[in-house]
DNA sequence: TTTCTAATGTTATATTATTACATAATGTTA
DNA sequence: TAACATTATGTAATAATATAACATTAGAAA
């Protein structure tokens, strides 16, 4: 069972936009595109984004300061994310590899410490750009 | 053989500061702390940081917009980085695990694609904060 | 109802990073 | 050496990203 089943109006507006997009969106691009829906200020966007990230509906691509919808149904929470990023066309794809998830979830550092969360960003050239 | 053996004055000033620091430093914190050495503008700091990242002397912690000196002697280039980050005290440690490096360097996505570069950030609680 | 919590609206501001352009230093080749 | 290319620097202005503060509202819970 999830913490929050229904999204609020602002959260839904932002999520709809991010889900429709084929590429990661930046906060101010989102703002610009939802102004016709009544969202007026950056903070309204950032608050919606924060919540959507928290519940795993979207992810932040840290190296790009941009947000992408989660297309991995198992990814209910933003605690284990991996992406591939094309350095030419900036195409971003969420990686869902059971092997990778398992490896990273079980990874222990020198002190034998395990981590509750990770974010991995791979960089390279996509098929088109090679 | 490396591309650039000697650092320029600004690069050396910034590197000295970042290396002395026990925690990741933000660009404007660096600026504040090097003003007595003659560096006056953000751009001077960002240019030095860009170069130092490029040659692998420092790394950017993307989720924190902060910079840390590389303590991994094998890490001459910023192409394969992994960090652990404590979510309470914000302590950041560079992970150097041969197993992890090897696994990620050889990781192939669904399409059999390998990547030339990656950055991994683990989150959790450090020893002190548990 | 009362109380508590989460979300919203709004303004202002803080923080992070880049553009643009002029100049200087350094390296390379003829 | 001169000529040229490349890299780094200095400086001002501005763009892009993100948060603080505070008042208000909506919903859930008791
Ligand atoms: Zn996901
Ligand atoms: Zn591409
Ligand atoms: Zn390193
Ligand atoms: Zn800690």
PDB file of C-alpha atoms (C1' of nucleotides) and ligand atoms in Angstrom:
ATOM      1  CA  UNK A   1       0.000   0.000   0.000  1.00  0.00           C
ATOM      2  CA  UNK A   2       1.217   3.438  -0.850  1.00  0.00           C
ATOM      3  CA  UNK A   3       1.444   6.432   1.392  1.00  0.00           C
ATOM      4  CA  UNK A   4      -0.458   8.712  -0.908  1.00  0.00           C
ATOM      5  CA  UNK A   5      -2.858   7.363  -3.415  1.00  0.00           C
ATOM      6  CA  UNK A   6      -4.134  10.584  -4.906  1.00  0.00           C
ATOM      7  CA  UNK A   7      -2.096  13.441  -6.142  1.00  0.00           C
ATOM      8  CA  UNK A   8      -3.041  17.036  -5.542  1.00  0.00           C
ATOM      9  CA  UNK A   9      -3.950  19.335  -8.383  1.00  0.00           C
ATOM     10  CA  UNK A  10      -0.518  20.878  -8.779  1.00  0.00           C
ATOM     11  CA  UNK A  11       1.215  17.551  -8.468  1.00  0.00           C
ATOM     12  CA  UNK A  12      -1.029  16.076 -11.136  1.00  0.00           C
ATOM     13  CA  UNK A  13      -0.480  18.979 -13.509  1.00  0.00           C
ATOM     14  CA  UNK A  14       3.294  18.684 -13.188  1.00  0.00           C
ATOM     15  CA  UNK A  15       3.250  14.909 -13.450  1.00  0.00           C
ATOM     16  CA  UNK A  16       1.088  14.999 -16.591  1.00  0.00           C
ATOM     17  CA  UNK A  17       3.560  17.286 -18.261  1.00  0.00           C
ATOM     18  CA  UNK A  18       6.634  15.298 -17.271  1.00  0.00           C
ATOM     19  CA  UNK A  19       5.002  12.045 -18.339  1.00  0.00           C
ATOM     20  CA  UNK A  20       4.111  13.434 -21.745  1.00  0.00           C
ATOM     21  CA  UNK A  21       7.666  14.552 -22.357  1.00  0.00           C
ATOM     22  CA  UNK A  22      10.107  12.392 -24.240  1.00  0.00           C
ATOM     23  CA  UNK A  23      13.019  14.144 -22.626  1.00  0.00           C
ATOM     24  CA  UNK A  24      13.922  15.291 -19.114  1.00  0.00           C
ATOM     25  CA  UNK A  25      12.367  18.633 -18.270  1.00  0.00           C
ATOM     26  CA  UNK A  26      13.899  21.428 -16.250  1.00  0.00           C
ATOM     27  CA  UNK A  27      11.962  23.096 -13.491  1.00  0.00           C
ATOM     28  CA  UNK A  28      11.572  26.422 -15.243  1.00  0.00           C
ATOM     29  CA  UNK A  29      10.574  24.724 -18.495  1.00  0.00           C
ATOM     30  CA  UNK A  30       7.869  22.994 -16.519  1.00  0.00           C
ATOM     31  CA  UNK A  31       6.845  26.298 -14.966  1.00  0.00           C
ATOM     32  CA  UNK A  32       6.569  27.923 -18.353  1.00  0.00           C
ATOM     33  CA  UNK A  33       4.431  25.077 -19.654  1.00  0.00           C
ATOM     34  CA  UNK A  34       2.004  24.917 -16.758  1.00  0.00           C
ATOM     35  CA  UNK A  35       1.330  28.589 -16.396  1.00  0.00           C
ATOM     36  CA  UNK A  36      -1.764  28.225 -18.505  1.00  0.00           C
ATOM     37  CA  UNK A  37      -2.998  25.752 -15.892  1.00  0.00           C
ATOM     38  CA  UNK A  38      -2.725  28.289 -13.124  1.00  0.00           C
ATOM     39  CA  UNK A  39       0.660  27.477 -11.641  1.00  0.00           C
ATOM     40  CA  UNK A  40       2.404  30.786 -11.312  1.00  0.00           C
ATOM     41  CA  UNK A  41       5.518  30.506  -9.203  1.00  0.00           C
ATOM     42  CA  UNK A  42       8.697  28.413  -9.183  1.00  0.00           C
ATOM     43  CA  UNK A  43       7.984  27.212  -5.690  1.00  0.00           C
ATOM     44  CA  UNK A  44       4.740  25.607  -6.754  1.00  0.00           C
ATOM     45  CA  UNK A  45       6.654  23.613  -9.317  1.00  0.00           C
ATOM     46  CA  UNK A  46       9.471  22.705  -6.952  1.00  0.00           C
ATOM     47  CA  UNK A  47       7.036  21.550  -4.301  1.00  0.00           C
ATOM     48  CA  UNK A  48       5.210  19.336  -6.731  1.00  0.00           C
ATOM     49  CA  UNK A  49       8.501  17.976  -8.044  1.00  0.00           C
ATOM     50  CA  UNK A  50       9.755  17.245  -4.526  1.00  0.00           C
ATOM     51  CA  UNK A  51       6.666  15.239  -3.745  1.00  0.00           C
ATOM     52  CA  UNK A  52       6.673  13.382  -7.040  1.00  0.00           C
ATOM     53  CA  UNK A  53      10.317  12.472  -6.564  1.00  0.00           C
ATOM     54  CA  UNK A  54       9.597  11.345  -3.016  1.00  0.00           C
ATOM     55  CA  UNK A  55       6.884   8.951  -4.119  1.00  0.00           C
ATOM     56  CA  UNK A  56       8.902   7.723  -7.081  1.00  0.00           C
ATOM     57  CA  UNK A  57       6.671   9.010  -9.870  1.00  0.00           C
ATOM     58  CA  UNK A  58       9.544  10.997 -11.307  1.00  0.00           C
ATOM     59  CA  UNK A  59      13.299  11.048 -10.894  1.00  0.00           C
ATOM     60  CA  UNK A  60      15.793  13.850 -10.914  1.00  0.00           C
ATOM     61  CA  UNK A  61      18.708  13.539 -13.299  1.00  0.00           C
ATOM     62  CA  UNK A  62      21.240  15.149 -11.021  1.00  0.00           C
ATOM     63  CA  UNK A  63      23.890  15.876 -13.602  1.00  0.00           C
ATOM     64  CA  UNK A  64      21.341  17.737 -15.707  1.00  0.00           C
ATOM     65  CA  UNK A  65      19.085  19.335 -13.111  1.00  0.00           C
ATOM     66  CA  UNK A  66      16.155  17.870 -14.939  1.00  0.00           C
ATOM     67  CA  UNK A  67      13.245  15.569 -14.225  1.00  0.00           C
ATOM     68  CA  UNK A  68      12.005  12.475 -15.992  1.00  0.00           C
ATOM     69  CA  UNK A  69       8.958  10.296 -15.387  1.00  0.00           C
ATOM     70  CA  UNK A  70       9.576   6.859 -13.962  1.00  0.00           C
ATOM     71  CA  UNK A  71       8.930   4.149 -16.517  1.00  0.00           C
ATOM     72  CA  UNK A  72       9.879   1.354 -14.231  1.00  0.00           C
ATOM     73  CA  UNK A  73       6.784  -0.005 -12.579  1.00  0.00           C
ATOM     74  CA  UNK A  74       8.749  -1.547  -9.743  1.00  0.00           C
ATOM     75  CA  UNK A  75      10.202   1.812  -8.845  1.00  0.00           C
ATOM     76  CA  UNK A  76       7.629   2.989  -6.315  1.00  0.00           C
ATOM     77  CA  UNK A  77      10.167   4.873  -4.325  1.00  0.00           C
ATOM     78  CA  UNK A  78      13.101   6.935  -5.437  1.00  0.00           C
ATOM     79  CA  UNK A  79      15.694   4.841  -3.731  1.00  0.00           C
ATOM     80  CA  UNK A  80      17.503   2.962  -6.438  1.00  0.00           C
ATOM     81  CA  UNK A  81      17.842   4.673  -9.774  1.00  0.00           C
ATOM     82  CA  UNK A  82      20.043   4.216 -12.801  1.00  0.00           C
ATOM     83  CA  UNK A  83      20.113   6.091 -16.075  1.00  0.00           C
ATOM     84  CA  UNK A  84      21.997   6.192 -19.322  1.00  0.00           C
ATOM     85  CA  UNK A  85      22.672   9.627 -20.748  1.00  0.00           C
ATOM     86  CA  UNK A  86      23.820  10.376 -24.266  1.00  0.00           C
ATOM     87  CA  UNK A  87      26.468  13.067 -24.191  1.00  0.00           C
ATOM     88  CA  UNK A  88      25.568  14.298 -27.641  1.00  0.00           C
ATOM     89  CA  UNK A  89      21.782  14.341 -27.948  1.00  0.00           C
ATOM     90  CA  UNK A  90      21.111  14.256 -24.196  1.00  0.00           C
ATOM     91  CA  UNK A  91      18.678  11.389 -24.520  1.00  0.00           C
ATOM     92  CA  UNK A  92      18.109   9.859 -21.102  1.00  0.00           C
ATOM     93  CA  UNK A  93      16.841   6.365 -20.452  1.00  0.00           C
ATOM     94  CA  UNK A  94      16.032   4.761 -17.147  1.00  0.00           C
ATOM     95  CA  UNK A  95      17.848   1.482 -16.787  1.00  0.00           C
ATOM     96  CA  UNK A  96      16.006  -1.363 -15.225  1.00  0.00           C
ATOM     97  CA  UNK A  97      18.295  -4.274 -14.813  1.00  0.00           C
ATOM     98  CA  UNK A  98      17.646  -6.831 -12.133  1.00  0.00           C
ATOM     99  CA  UNK A  99      21.315  -7.735 -12.086  1.00  0.00           C
ATOM    100  CA  UNK A 100      22.452  -4.180 -11.605  1.00  0.00           C
ATOM    101  CA  UNK A 101      19.857  -3.455  -8.925  1.00  0.00           C
ATOM    102  CA  UNK A 102      20.831  -6.542  -7.041  1.00  0.00           C
ATOM    103  CA  UNK A 103      24.518  -5.834  -7.296  1.00  0.00           C
ATOM    104  CA  UNK A 104      24.166  -2.288  -6.043  1.00  0.00           C
ATOM    105  CA  UNK A 105      21.623  -3.055  -3.351  1.00  0.00           C
ATOM    106  CA  UNK A 106      24.046  -5.589  -1.932  1.00  0.00           C
ATOM    107  CA  UNK A 107      27.185  -3.588  -2.425  1.00  0.00           C
ATOM    108  CA  UNK A 108      29.202  -3.101   0.724  1.00  0.00           C
ATOM    109  CA  UNK A 109      32.024  -0.622   1.098  1.00  0.00           C
ATOM    110  CA  UNK A 110      35.361  -1.277   2.769  1.00  0.00           C
ATOM    111  CA  UNK A 111      33.821  -0.996   6.204  1.00  0.00           C
ATOM    112  CA  UNK A 112      31.136  -3.487   5.294  1.00  0.00           C
ATOM    113  CA  UNK A 113      28.576  -0.771   5.112  1.00  0.00           C
ATOM    114  CA  UNK A 114      25.483  -1.124   2.942  1.00  0.00           C
ATOM    115  CA  UNK A 115      23.508   1.806   1.627  1.00  0.00           C
ATOM    116  CA  UNK A 116      19.807   2.417   1.586  1.00  0.00           C
ATOM    117  CA  UNK A 117      19.732   4.422  -1.596  1.00  0.00           C
ATOM    118  CA  UNK A 118      21.728   5.111  -4.717  1.00  0.00           C
ATOM    119  CA  UNK A 119      21.697   6.985  -7.963  1.00  0.00           C
ATOM    120  CA  UNK A 120      23.784   5.925 -10.924  1.00  0.00           C
ATOM    121  CA  UNK A 121      24.280   7.866 -14.133  1.00  0.00           C
ATOM    122  CA  UNK A 122      26.043   6.281 -17.104  1.00  0.00           C
ATOM    123  CA  UNK A 123      27.339   8.482 -19.897  1.00  0.00           C
ATOM    124  CA  UNK A 124      28.107   7.575 -23.452  1.00  0.00           C
ATOM    125  CA  UNK A 125      26.686   7.784 -26.936  1.00  0.00           C
ATOM    126  CA  UNK A 126      23.258   6.463 -27.809  1.00  0.00           C
ATOM    127  CA  UNK A 127      22.656   4.295 -30.855  1.00  0.00           C
ATOM    128  CA  UNK A 128      21.760   7.220 -33.056  1.00  0.00           C
ATOM    129  CA  UNK A 129      24.749   9.275 -32.087  1.00  0.00           C
ATOM    130  CA  UNK A 130      27.418   6.666 -32.587  1.00  0.00           C
TER     131      UNK A 130
ATOM    132  CA  UNK B   1      51.624  10.572 -20.029  1.00  0.00           C
ATOM    133  CA  UNK B   2      49.179  13.237 -18.997  1.00  0.00           C
ATOM    134  CA  UNK B   3      47.805  16.038 -21.058  1.00  0.00           C
ATOM    135  CA  UNK B   4      48.710  18.746 -18.626  1.00  0.00           C
ATOM    136  CA  UNK B   5      51.457  18.297 -16.136  1.00  0.00           C
ATOM    137  CA  UNK B   6      51.425  21.708 -14.532  1.00  0.00           C
ATOM    138  CA  UNK B   7      48.461  23.557 -13.198  1.00  0.00           C
ATOM    139  CA  UNK B   8      48.003  27.248 -13.690  1.00  0.00           C
ATOM    140  CA  UNK B   9      47.981  29.645 -10.798  1.00  0.00           C
ATOM    141  CA  UNK B  10      44.211  29.770 -10.383  1.00  0.00           C
ATOM    142  CA  UNK B  11      43.863  26.037 -10.787  1.00  0.00           C
ATOM    143  CA  UNK B  12      46.519  25.449  -8.131  1.00  0.00           C
ATOM    144  CA  UNK B  13      44.908  27.873  -5.703  1.00  0.00           C
ATOM    145  CA  UNK B  14      41.537  26.183  -6.051  1.00  0.00           C
ATOM    146  CA  UNK B  15      43.006  22.696  -5.874  1.00  0.00           C
ATOM    147  CA  UNK B  16      44.984  23.532  -2.729  1.00  0.00           C
ATOM    148  CA  UNK B  17      41.832  24.656  -1.003  1.00  0.00           C
ATOM    149  CA  UNK B  18      39.741  21.680  -2.076  1.00  0.00           C
ATOM    150  CA  UNK B  19      42.494  19.264  -1.070  1.00  0.00           C
ATOM    151  CA  UNK B  20      42.808  20.801   2.371  1.00  0.00           C
ATOM    152  CA  UNK B  21      39.102  20.480   2.983  1.00  0.00           C
ATOM    153  CA  UNK B  22      37.667  17.503   4.801  1.00  0.00           C
ATOM    154  CA  UNK B  23      34.289  18.057   3.197  1.00  0.00           C
ATOM    155  CA  UNK B  24      33.006  18.860  -0.280  1.00  0.00           C
ATOM    156  CA  UNK B  25      33.180  22.560  -1.040  1.00  0.00           C
ATOM    157  CA  UNK B  26      30.703  24.605  -2.997  1.00  0.00           C
ATOM    158  CA  UNK B  27      31.850  26.967  -5.704  1.00  0.00           C
ATOM    159  CA  UNK B  28      30.952  30.148  -3.860  1.00  0.00           C
ATOM    160  CA  UNK B  29      32.514  28.866  -0.653  1.00  0.00           C
ATOM    161  CA  UNK B  30      35.678  28.348  -2.647  1.00  0.00           C
ATOM    162  CA  UNK B  31      35.370  31.831  -4.110  1.00  0.00           C
ATOM    163  CA  UNK B  32      35.012  33.359  -0.669  1.00  0.00           C
ATOM    164  CA  UNK B  33      38.061  31.500   0.570  1.00  0.00           C
ATOM    165  CA  UNK B  34      40.375  32.335  -2.305  1.00  0.00           C
ATOM    166  CA  UNK B  35      39.597  36.011  -2.577  1.00  0.00           C
ATOM    167  CA  UNK B  36      42.633  36.805  -0.468  1.00  0.00           C
ATOM    168  CA  UNK B  37      44.707  35.038  -3.118  1.00  0.00           C
ATOM    169  CA  UNK B  38      43.465  37.338  -5.848  1.00  0.00           C
ATOM    170  CA  UNK B  39      40.630  35.352  -7.355  1.00  0.00           C
ATOM    171  CA  UNK B  40      37.773  37.770  -7.592  1.00  0.00           C
ATOM    172  CA  UNK B  41      34.989  36.372  -9.744  1.00  0.00           C
ATOM    173  CA  UNK B  42      32.841  33.217  -9.833  1.00  0.00           C
ATOM    174  CA  UNK B  43      33.957  32.480 -13.361  1.00  0.00           C
ATOM    175  CA  UNK B  44      37.559  32.202 -12.298  1.00  0.00           C
ATOM    176  CA  UNK B  45      36.541  29.551  -9.814  1.00  0.00           C
ATOM    177  CA  UNK B  46      34.277  27.695 -12.225  1.00  0.00           C
ATOM    178  CA  UNK B  47      36.957  27.629 -14.888  1.00  0.00           C
ATOM    179  CA  UNK B  48      39.494  26.215 -12.495  1.00  0.00           C
ATOM    180  CA  UNK B  49      36.970  23.671 -11.248  1.00  0.00           C
ATOM    181  CA  UNK B  50      36.086  22.605 -14.791  1.00  0.00           C
ATOM    182  CA  UNK B  51      39.697  21.951 -15.595  1.00  0.00           C
ATOM    183  CA  UNK B  52      40.399  20.137 -12.343  1.00  0.00           C
ATOM    184  CA  UNK B  53      37.368  17.924 -12.867  1.00  0.00           C
ATOM    185  CA  UNK B  54      38.459  17.244 -16.443  1.00  0.00           C
ATOM    186  CA  UNK B  55      41.882  16.039 -15.373  1.00  0.00           C
ATOM    187  CA  UNK B  56      40.471  14.068 -12.462  1.00  0.00           C
ATOM    188  CA  UNK B  57      42.066  16.021  -9.613  1.00  0.00           C
ATOM    189  CA  UNK B  58      38.676  16.735  -8.153  1.00  0.00           C
ATOM    190  CA  UNK B  59      35.165  15.364  -8.605  1.00  0.00           C
ATOM    191  CA  UNK B  60      31.796  17.010  -8.517  1.00  0.00           C
ATOM    192  CA  UNK B  61      29.233  15.554  -6.150  1.00  0.00           C
ATOM    193  CA  UNK B  62      26.267  16.129  -8.419  1.00  0.00           C
ATOM    194  CA  UNK B  63      23.557  15.732  -5.834  1.00  0.00           C
ATOM    195  CA  UNK B  64      25.198  18.372  -3.679  1.00  0.00           C
ATOM    196  CA  UNK B  65      26.684  20.777  -6.208  1.00  0.00           C
ATOM    197  CA  UNK B  66      29.956  20.492  -4.399  1.00  0.00           C
ATOM    198  CA  UNK B  67      33.517  19.493  -5.147  1.00  0.00           C
ATOM    199  CA  UNK B  68      35.849  17.057  -3.442  1.00  0.00           C
ATOM    200  CA  UNK B  69      39.484  16.220  -4.087  1.00  0.00           C
ATOM    201  CA  UNK B  70      40.206  12.855  -5.602  1.00  0.00           C
ATOM    202  CA  UNK B  71      41.857  10.514  -3.136  1.00  0.00           C
ATOM    203  CA  UNK B  72      42.020   7.631  -5.484  1.00  0.00           C
ATOM    204  CA  UNK B  73      45.409   7.638  -7.143  1.00  0.00           C
ATOM    205  CA  UNK B  74      44.199   5.511 -10.021  1.00  0.00           C
ATOM    206  CA  UNK B  75      41.552   8.064 -10.841  1.00  0.00           C
ATOM    207  CA  UNK B  76      43.452  10.206 -13.341  1.00  0.00           C
ATOM    208  CA  UNK B  77      40.368  10.988 -15.307  1.00  0.00           C
ATOM    209  CA  UNK B  78      36.872  11.770 -14.153  1.00  0.00           C
ATOM    210  CA  UNK B  79      35.276   8.881 -15.906  1.00  0.00           C
ATOM    211  CA  UNK B  80      34.333   6.397 -13.261  1.00  0.00           C
ATOM    212  CA  UNK B  81      33.400   7.771  -9.888  1.00  0.00           C
ATOM    213  CA  UNK B  82      31.541   6.433  -6.881  1.00  0.00           C
ATOM    214  CA  UNK B  83      30.778   8.080  -3.566  1.00  0.00           C
ATOM    215  CA  UNK B  84      29.017   7.382  -0.328  1.00  0.00           C
ATOM    216  CA  UNK B  85      27.093  10.248   1.179  1.00  0.00           C
ATOM    217  CA  UNK B  86      25.745  10.442   4.703  1.00  0.00           C
ATOM    218  CA  UNK B  87      22.272  11.918   4.677  1.00  0.00           C
ATOM    219  CA  UNK B  88      22.657  13.325   8.169  1.00  0.00           C
ATOM    220  CA  UNK B  89      26.140  14.789   8.481  1.00  0.00           C
ATOM    221  CA  UNK B  90      26.758  15.070   4.731  1.00  0.00           C
ATOM    222  CA  UNK B  91      30.100  13.320   5.001  1.00  0.00           C
ATOM    223  CA  UNK B  92      31.206  12.205   1.546  1.00  0.00           C
ATOM    224  CA  UNK B  93      33.715   9.464   0.837  1.00  0.00           C
ATOM    225  CA  UNK B  94      35.055   8.372  -2.492  1.00  0.00           C
ATOM    226  CA  UNK B  95      34.613   4.655  -2.930  1.00  0.00           C
ATOM    227  CA  UNK B  96      37.390   2.767  -4.558  1.00  0.00           C
ATOM    228  CA  UNK B  97      36.387  -0.791  -5.051  1.00  0.00           C
ATOM    229  CA  UNK B  98      37.964  -2.836  -7.789  1.00  0.00           C
ATOM    230  CA  UNK B  99      34.930  -5.086  -7.873  1.00  0.00           C
ATOM    231  CA  UNK B 100      32.506  -2.220  -8.276  1.00  0.00           C
ATOM    232  CA  UNK B 101      34.609  -0.501 -10.932  1.00  0.00           C
ATOM    233  CA  UNK B 102      34.900  -3.672 -12.872  1.00  0.00           C
ATOM    234  CA  UNK B 103      31.214  -4.451 -12.630  1.00  0.00           C
ATOM    235  CA  UNK B 104      30.171  -0.998 -13.793  1.00  0.00           C
ATOM    236  CA  UNK B 105      32.800  -0.695 -16.503  1.00  0.00           C
ATOM    237  CA  UNK B 106      31.538  -3.921 -17.978  1.00  0.00           C
ATOM    238  CA  UNK B 107      27.875  -3.285 -17.453  1.00  0.00           C
ATOM    239  CA  UNK B 108      25.814  -3.553 -20.618  1.00  0.00           C
ATOM    240  CA  UNK B 109      22.258  -2.325 -20.943  1.00  0.00           C
ATOM    241  CA  UNK B 110      19.413  -4.174 -22.650  1.00  0.00           C
ATOM    242  CA  UNK B 111      20.734  -3.264 -26.054  1.00  0.00           C
ATOM    243  CA  UNK B 112      24.158  -4.565 -25.191  1.00  0.00           C
ATOM    244  CA  UNK B 113      25.486  -1.074 -24.951  1.00  0.00           C
ATOM    245  CA  UNK B 114      28.482  -0.268 -22.762  1.00  0.00           C
ATOM    246  CA  UNK B 115      29.201   3.155 -21.370  1.00  0.00           C
ATOM    247  CA  UNK B 116      32.399   5.133 -21.278  1.00  0.00           C
ATOM    248  CA  UNK B 117      31.715   6.965 -18.076  1.00  0.00           C
ATOM    249  CA  UNK B 118      29.619   6.792 -14.945  1.00  0.00           C
ATOM    250  CA  UNK B 119      28.936   8.464 -11.654  1.00  0.00           C
ATOM    251  CA  UNK B 120      27.425   6.627  -8.730  1.00  0.00           C
ATOM    252  CA  UNK B 121      26.235   8.161  -5.483  1.00  0.00           C
ATOM    253  CA  UNK B 122      25.219   5.966  -2.573  1.00  0.00           C
ATOM    254  CA  UNK B 123      23.201   7.444   0.283  1.00  0.00           C
ATOM    255  CA  UNK B 124      22.842   6.232   3.824  1.00  0.00           C
ATOM    256  CA  UNK B 125      24.111   6.883   7.292  1.00  0.00           C
ATOM    257  CA  UNK B 126      27.785   6.944   8.139  1.00  0.00           C
ATOM    258  CA  UNK B 127      29.194   5.113  11.158  1.00  0.00           C
ATOM    259  CA  UNK B 128      28.915   8.107  13.424  1.00  0.00           C
ATOM    260  CA  UNK B 129      25.350   8.892  12.495  1.00  0.00           C
ATOM    261  CA  UNK B 130      23.894   5.437  12.933  1.00  0.00           C
TER     262      UNK B 130
ATOM    263  C1'  DT C   1     -16.261  20.608  16.416  1.00  0.00           C
ATOM    264  C1'  DT C   2     -11.353  21.031  17.284  1.00  0.00           C
ATOM    265  C1'  DT C   3      -6.891  19.942  16.143  1.00  0.00           C
ATOM    266  C1'  DC C   4      -3.316  18.574  13.246  1.00  0.00           C
ATOM    267  C1'  DT C   5      -1.044  18.046   8.986  1.00  0.00           C
ATOM    268  C1'  DA C   6      -0.203  18.771   4.281  1.00  0.00           C
ATOM    269  C1'  DA C   7      -0.713  21.639   0.487  1.00  0.00           C
ATOM    270  C1'  DT C   8      -1.186  26.242  -1.572  1.00  0.00           C
ATOM    271  C1'  DG C   9      -0.344  31.161  -2.930  1.00  0.00           C
ATOM    272  C1'  DT C  10       2.701  34.897  -3.095  1.00  0.00           C
ATOM    273  C1'  DT C  11       6.730  37.778  -2.751  1.00  0.00           C
ATOM    274  C1'  DA C  12      11.260  38.162  -2.199  1.00  0.00           C
ATOM    275  C1'  DT C  13      15.733  36.402  -2.164  1.00  0.00           C
ATOM    276  C1'  DA C  14      19.569  33.081  -2.181  1.00  0.00           C
ATOM    277  C1'  DT C  15      22.447  30.033  -4.715  1.00  0.00           C
ATOM    278  C1'  DT C  16      24.564  28.136  -8.720  1.00  0.00           C
ATOM    279  C1'  DA C  17      26.349  28.817 -13.256  1.00  0.00           C
ATOM    280  C1'  DT C  18      27.122  30.971 -17.886  1.00  0.00           C
ATOM    281  C1'  DT C  19      27.545  34.667 -21.730  1.00  0.00           C
ATOM    282  C1'  DA C  20      30.184  38.017 -23.733  1.00  0.00           C
ATOM    283  C1'  DC C  21      34.115  40.339 -24.711  1.00  0.00           C
ATOM    284  C1'  DA C  22      38.776  42.098 -24.064  1.00  0.00           C
ATOM    285  C1'  DT C  23      43.433  40.775 -22.860  1.00  0.00           C
ATOM    286  C1'  DA C  24      47.483  38.017 -21.717  1.00  0.00           C
ATOM    287  C1'  DA C  25      50.267  33.926 -21.539  1.00  0.00           C
ATOM    288  C1'  DT C  26      51.823  29.784 -23.645  1.00  0.00           C
ATOM    289  C1'  DG C  27      52.790  26.445 -27.169  1.00  0.00           C
ATOM    290  C1'  DT C  28      53.749  25.208 -32.104  1.00  0.00           C
ATOM    291  C1'  DT C  29      55.505  25.665 -36.479  1.00  0.00           C
ATOM    292  C1'  DA C  30      57.848  27.958 -40.258  1.00  0.00           C
TER     293       DA C  30
ATOM    294  C1'  DT D   1      62.894  34.832 -34.628  1.00  0.00           C
ATOM    295  C1'  DA D   2      57.815  35.830 -36.400  1.00  0.00           C
ATOM    296  C1'  DA D   3      53.319  34.195 -37.091  1.00  0.00           C
ATOM    297  C1'  DC D   4      49.726  31.641 -35.624  1.00  0.00           C
ATOM    298  C1'  DA D   5      46.907  28.862 -32.698  1.00  0.00           C
ATOM    299  C1'  DT D   6      45.527  27.503 -28.217  1.00  0.00           C
ATOM    300  C1'  DT D   7      44.718  28.080 -23.530  1.00  0.00           C
ATOM    301  C1'  DA D   8      44.089  30.811 -19.617  1.00  0.00           C
ATOM    302  C1'  DT D   9      42.755  35.223 -17.450  1.00  0.00           C
ATOM    303  C1'  DG D  10      40.062  39.417 -15.944  1.00  0.00           C
ATOM    304  C1'  DT D  11      35.812  41.682 -15.571  1.00  0.00           C
ATOM    305  C1'  DA D  12      30.990  42.846 -15.755  1.00  0.00           C
ATOM    306  C1'  DA D  13      26.619  41.507 -16.473  1.00  0.00           C
ATOM    307  C1'  DT D  14      23.116  38.213 -16.424  1.00  0.00           C
ATOM    308  C1'  DA D  15      20.879  33.639 -16.651  1.00  0.00           C
ATOM    309  C1'  DA D  16      19.337  29.551 -14.456  1.00  0.00           C
ATOM    310  C1'  DT D  17      18.310  26.930 -10.425  1.00  0.00           C
ATOM    311  C1'  DA D  18      16.398  26.719  -5.857  1.00  0.00           C
ATOM    312  C1'  DT D  19      14.800  28.186  -1.184  1.00  0.00           C
ATOM    313  C1'  DA D  20      13.072  31.279   2.853  1.00  0.00           C
ATOM    314  C1'  DA D  21       9.349  33.382   4.971  1.00  0.00           C
ATOM    315  C1'  DC D  22       4.790  34.052   5.946  1.00  0.00           C
ATOM    316  C1'  DA D  23      -0.176  34.013   5.353  1.00  0.00           C
ATOM    317  C1'  DT D  24      -3.916  31.073   4.018  1.00  0.00           C
ATOM    318  C1'  DT D  25      -6.641  26.996   2.761  1.00  0.00           C
ATOM    319  C1'  DA D  26      -8.083  22.155   2.395  1.00  0.00           C
ATOM    320  C1'  DG D  27      -8.401  17.628   4.306  1.00  0.00           C
ATOM    321  C1'  DA D  28      -7.795  14.133   7.571  1.00  0.00           C
ATOM    322  C1'  DA D  29      -8.227  12.639  12.260  1.00  0.00           C
ATOM    323  C1'  DA D  30      -9.932  12.698  16.830  1.00  0.00           C
TER     324       DA D  30
HETATM  325 ZN1  LIG E   1      12.045   4.699 -11.867  1.00  0.00          ZN
HETATM  326 ZN1  LIG E   2      22.410  10.500 -28.692  1.00  0.00          ZN
HETATM  327 ZN1  LIG E   3      38.741   9.964  -7.763  1.00  0.00          ZN
HETATM  328 ZN1  LIG E   4      27.031  10.983   9.120  1.00  0.00          ZN
END
